[in-house]
CSV table of C-alpha atoms and ligand atoms in Angstrom, one decimal:
chain,number,residue,atom,x,y,z
L,1,MET,CA,-20.6,2.7,25.0
L,2,VAL,CA,-19.2,3.5,21.6
L,3,LYS,CA,-16.6,1.0,20.4
L,4,SER,CA,-16.2,2.0,16.7
L,5,ILE,CA,-16.3,5.4,14.9
L,6,LEU,CA,-16.2,6.3,11.2
L,7,PHE,CA,-15.4,9.8,10.2
L,8,VAL,CA,-16.8,10.9,6.9
L,9,CYS,CA,-16.2,13.9,4.5
L,10,LEU,CA,-16.5,14.2,0.8
L,11,GLY,CA,-13.1,13.1,-0.6
L,12,ASN,CA,-11.6,11.2,2.4
L,13,ILE,CA,-8.3,13.0,1.7
L,14,CYS,CA,-8.5,16.3,3.7
L,15,ARG,CA,-10.8,16.4,6.8
L,16,SER,CA,-11.8,12.8,7.6
L,17,PRO,CA,-8.2,11.3,7.5
L,18,LEU,CA,-7.1,14.1,9.7
L,19,ALA,CA,-10.0,13.3,12.1
L,20,GLU,CA,-9.0,9.7,12.0
L,21,GLY,CA,-5.4,10.4,12.9
L,22,ILE,CA,-6.3,12.9,15.7
L,23,ALA,CA,-8.9,10.5,17.1
L,24,ARG,CA,-6.4,7.6,17.2
L,25,LYS,CA,-3.8,9.8,19.0
L,26,ILE,CA,-6.3,11.0,21.6
L,27,ALA,CA,-7.8,7.6,22.1
L,28,LYS,CA,-4.4,6.2,22.7
L,29,GLU,CA,-3.5,8.9,25.2
L,30,ARG,CA,-6.8,8.3,27.0
L,31,GLY,CA,-6.3,4.5,27.0
L,32,LEU,CA,-9.5,4.0,25.0
L,33,ASP,CA,-10.0,0.8,22.9
L,34,ILE,CA,-12.0,2.2,20.0
L,35,LEU,CA,-11.9,1.1,16.3
L,36,ILE,CA,-11.4,4.3,14.3
L,37,ASP,CA,-11.6,4.7,10.5
L,38,SER,CA,-12.6,7.2,7.8
L,39,ALA,CA,-14.3,7.3,4.4
L,40,GLY,CA,-15.6,9.7,1.8
L,41,THR,CA,-19.1,10.0,0.3
L,42,SER,CA,-17.6,10.5,-3.2
L,43,ASN,CA,-15.5,8.2,-5.3
L,44,TYR,CA,-13.1,11.0,-6.3
L,45,HIS,CA,-10.0,9.9,-4.5
L,46,ILE,CA,-10.3,6.1,-3.9
L,47,GLY,CA,-6.9,4.6,-3.2
L,48,GLU,CA,-5.1,8.0,-2.9
L,49,PRO,CA,-3.1,9.1,0.1
L,50,PRO,CA,-4.4,12.1,2.1
L,51,ASP,CA,-3.8,15.6,0.7
L,52,SER,CA,-0.2,16.7,1.4
L,53,ARG,CA,-1.4,19.7,3.4
L,54,SER,CA,-3.4,17.4,5.8
L,55,VAL,CA,-0.3,15.1,6.1
L,56,ALA,CA,1.8,18.2,6.9
L,57,VAL,CA,-0.4,19.7,9.6
L,58,ALA,CA,-0.8,16.3,11.2
L,59,TYR,CA,2.9,15.7,11.1
L,60,GLN,CA,3.6,19.1,12.7
L,61,ASN,CA,1.4,17.9,15.6
L,62,GLY,CA,2.9,14.5,16.0
L,63,VAL,CA,0.3,12.6,14.0
L,64,ASP,CA,1.3,10.4,11.0
L,65,ILE,CA,-1.5,9.9,8.5
L,66,SER,CA,0.6,9.3,5.4
L,67,MET,CA,-0.3,5.6,5.3
L,68,LEU,CA,-4.0,6.2,5.0
L,69,ARG,CA,-5.8,5.6,1.7
L,70,GLY,CA,-9.0,7.1,0.4
L,71,ARG,CA,-12.1,4.9,0.3
L,72,GLN,CA,-15.8,5.4,-0.3
L,73,ILE,CA,-18.5,4.8,2.4
L,74,SER,CA,-20.6,1.7,1.6
L,75,LYS,CA,-23.3,-0.5,3.1
L,76,SER,CA,-20.6,-2.6,4.9
L,77,ASP,CA,-19.9,0.5,7.1
L,78,SER,CA,-23.1,-0.4,9.0
L,79,LYS,CA,-20.8,-2.1,11.4
L,80,PHE,CA,-19.7,1.2,13.0
L,81,ASP,CA,-21.4,2.3,16.2
L,82,LEU,CA,-21.2,5.9,15.2
L,83,ILE,CA,-20.7,7.8,12.0
L,84,VAL,CA,-19.4,11.4,12.3
L,85,ALA,CA,-20.1,13.6,9.3
L,86,MET,CA,-17.9,16.6,8.7
L,87,ASP,CA,-20.6,18.9,7.4
L,88,ARG,CA,-24.3,19.1,6.7
L,89,GLN,CA,-24.1,18.2,3.0
L,90,ASN,CA,-22.2,15.0,3.8
L,91,GLN,CA,-24.6,14.2,6.6
L,92,ILE,CA,-27.5,14.4,4.1
L,93,ASN,CA,-25.7,12.2,1.6
L,94,ILE,CA,-24.8,9.6,4.3
L,95,ALA,CA,-28.5,9.6,5.5
L,96,ARG,CA,-29.6,8.7,1.9
L,97,LEU,CA,-27.6,5.5,2.2
L,98,LYS,CA,-30.0,4.4,4.9
L,99,LEU,CA,-27.4,2.7,7.1
L,100,GLU,CA,-28.5,1.7,10.6
L,101,ASN,CA,-25.8,3.6,12.4
L,102,ARG,CA,-26.1,6.5,14.7
L,103,LEU,CA,-25.2,9.5,12.6
L,104,VAL,CA,-23.9,12.8,14.1
L,105,MET,CA,-22.1,15.9,12.9
L,106,MET,CA,-18.6,16.6,14.1
L,107,GLY,CA,-19.6,20.2,14.9
L,108,GLU,CA,-22.1,19.0,17.5
L,109,PHE,CA,-19.3,18.4,19.8
L,110,GLY,CA,-18.2,21.7,21.3
L,111,LEU,CA,-18.5,23.7,18.1
L,112,ASP,CA,-22.1,24.9,18.2
L,113,GLY,CA,-23.0,22.6,15.3
L,114,VAL,CA,-20.9,24.3,12.6
L,115,ASP,CA,-19.6,22.6,9.5
L,116,ILE,CA,-16.0,21.6,9.5
L,117,PRO,CA,-15.1,23.8,6.4
L,118,ASP,CA,-13.8,22.1,3.3
L,119,PRO,CA,-10.1,23.2,3.0
L,120,TYR,CA,-9.5,21.6,-0.4
L,121,TYR,CA,-9.4,24.9,-2.3
L,122,GLY,CA,-7.8,26.8,0.6
L,123,ASP,CA,-4.2,27.1,1.9
L,124,SER,CA,-2.2,25.8,4.9
L,125,LYS,CA,-4.0,28.2,7.3
L,126,ASP,CA,-7.3,26.6,6.4
L,127,PHE,CA,-5.8,23.2,7.1
L,128,LYS,CA,-4.5,24.4,10.5
L,129,ARG,CA,-7.9,25.8,11.3
L,130,VAL,CA,-9.5,22.4,10.5
L,131,TYR,CA,-6.9,20.7,12.6
L,132,ASP,CA,-7.7,22.9,15.6
L,133,MET,CA,-11.5,22.5,15.2
L,134,LEU,CA,-11.1,18.7,14.9
L,135,THR,CA,-8.9,18.5,18.0
L,136,LYS,CA,-11.4,20.4,20.1
L,137,ALA,CA,-14.4,18.5,18.8
L,138,ILE,CA,-12.8,15.0,19.2
L,139,ASN,CA,-11.8,15.8,22.8
L,140,VAL,CA,-15.4,16.8,23.6
L,141,MET,CA,-16.7,13.8,21.7
L,142,PHE,CA,-14.6,11.4,23.8
L,143,ASP,CA,-15.6,13.2,27.0
L,144,GLU,CA,-19.2,12.6,26.1
L,145,ILE,CA,-19.3,9.2,24.5
L,146,ALA,CA,-16.3,7.1,25.6
D,1,4NP,P1,-12.4,16.4,2.0
D,1,4NP,O1,-11.9,17.5,0.9
D,1,4NP,O2,-13.8,16.1,1.7
D,1,4NP,O3,-12.2,17.1,3.3
D,1,4NP,O4,-11.5,15.2,1.7
D,1,4NP,C1,-12.1,17.5,-0.4
D,1,4NP,C2,-11.3,16.7,-1.2
D,1,4NP,C3,-11.5,16.6,-2.5
D,1,4NP,C4,-12.5,17.3,-3.1
D,1,4NP,C5,-13.3,18.1,-2.4
D,1,4NP,C6,-13.2,18.2,-1.0
D,1,4NP,N1,-12.7,17.3,-4.5
D,1,4NP,O5,-13.6,18.0,-5.1
D,1,4NP,O6,-12.0,16.5,-5.3
């Protein structure tokens, strides 16, 4: 049984904080006691709040992620039962760290293995698309693992 999950993207300001907020909401609704966190593979946005477009789409759907702050994945993240990469490139970069955790891709859950597309250079429609993909995948993930 999975008791802790770490969502990981590149910057930890667009996709993975959104995944963290959505997962916390769904876990609460389902009465699941799971530790949920997020991190980035890069050091680009350490200490920064999530991108305002991620904060906005989350807020429109009843999820507050404004208090989250960017951090970089590190060896100490070995404590998580499961690491969920947002795309193939980040999965490769996480695997290089040689942590002991089980490592999967978000898209493996109900999305035919696709990458969660990086919305950073996109617009609010791209963030909504990411929100919808994450909501579907996280529901399927909890059906399968929790
Ligand atoms: P994320 O999006 O990996 O979903 O947080 C990005 C955020 C920042 C950058 C790239 C992607 N960046 O190049 O700064």
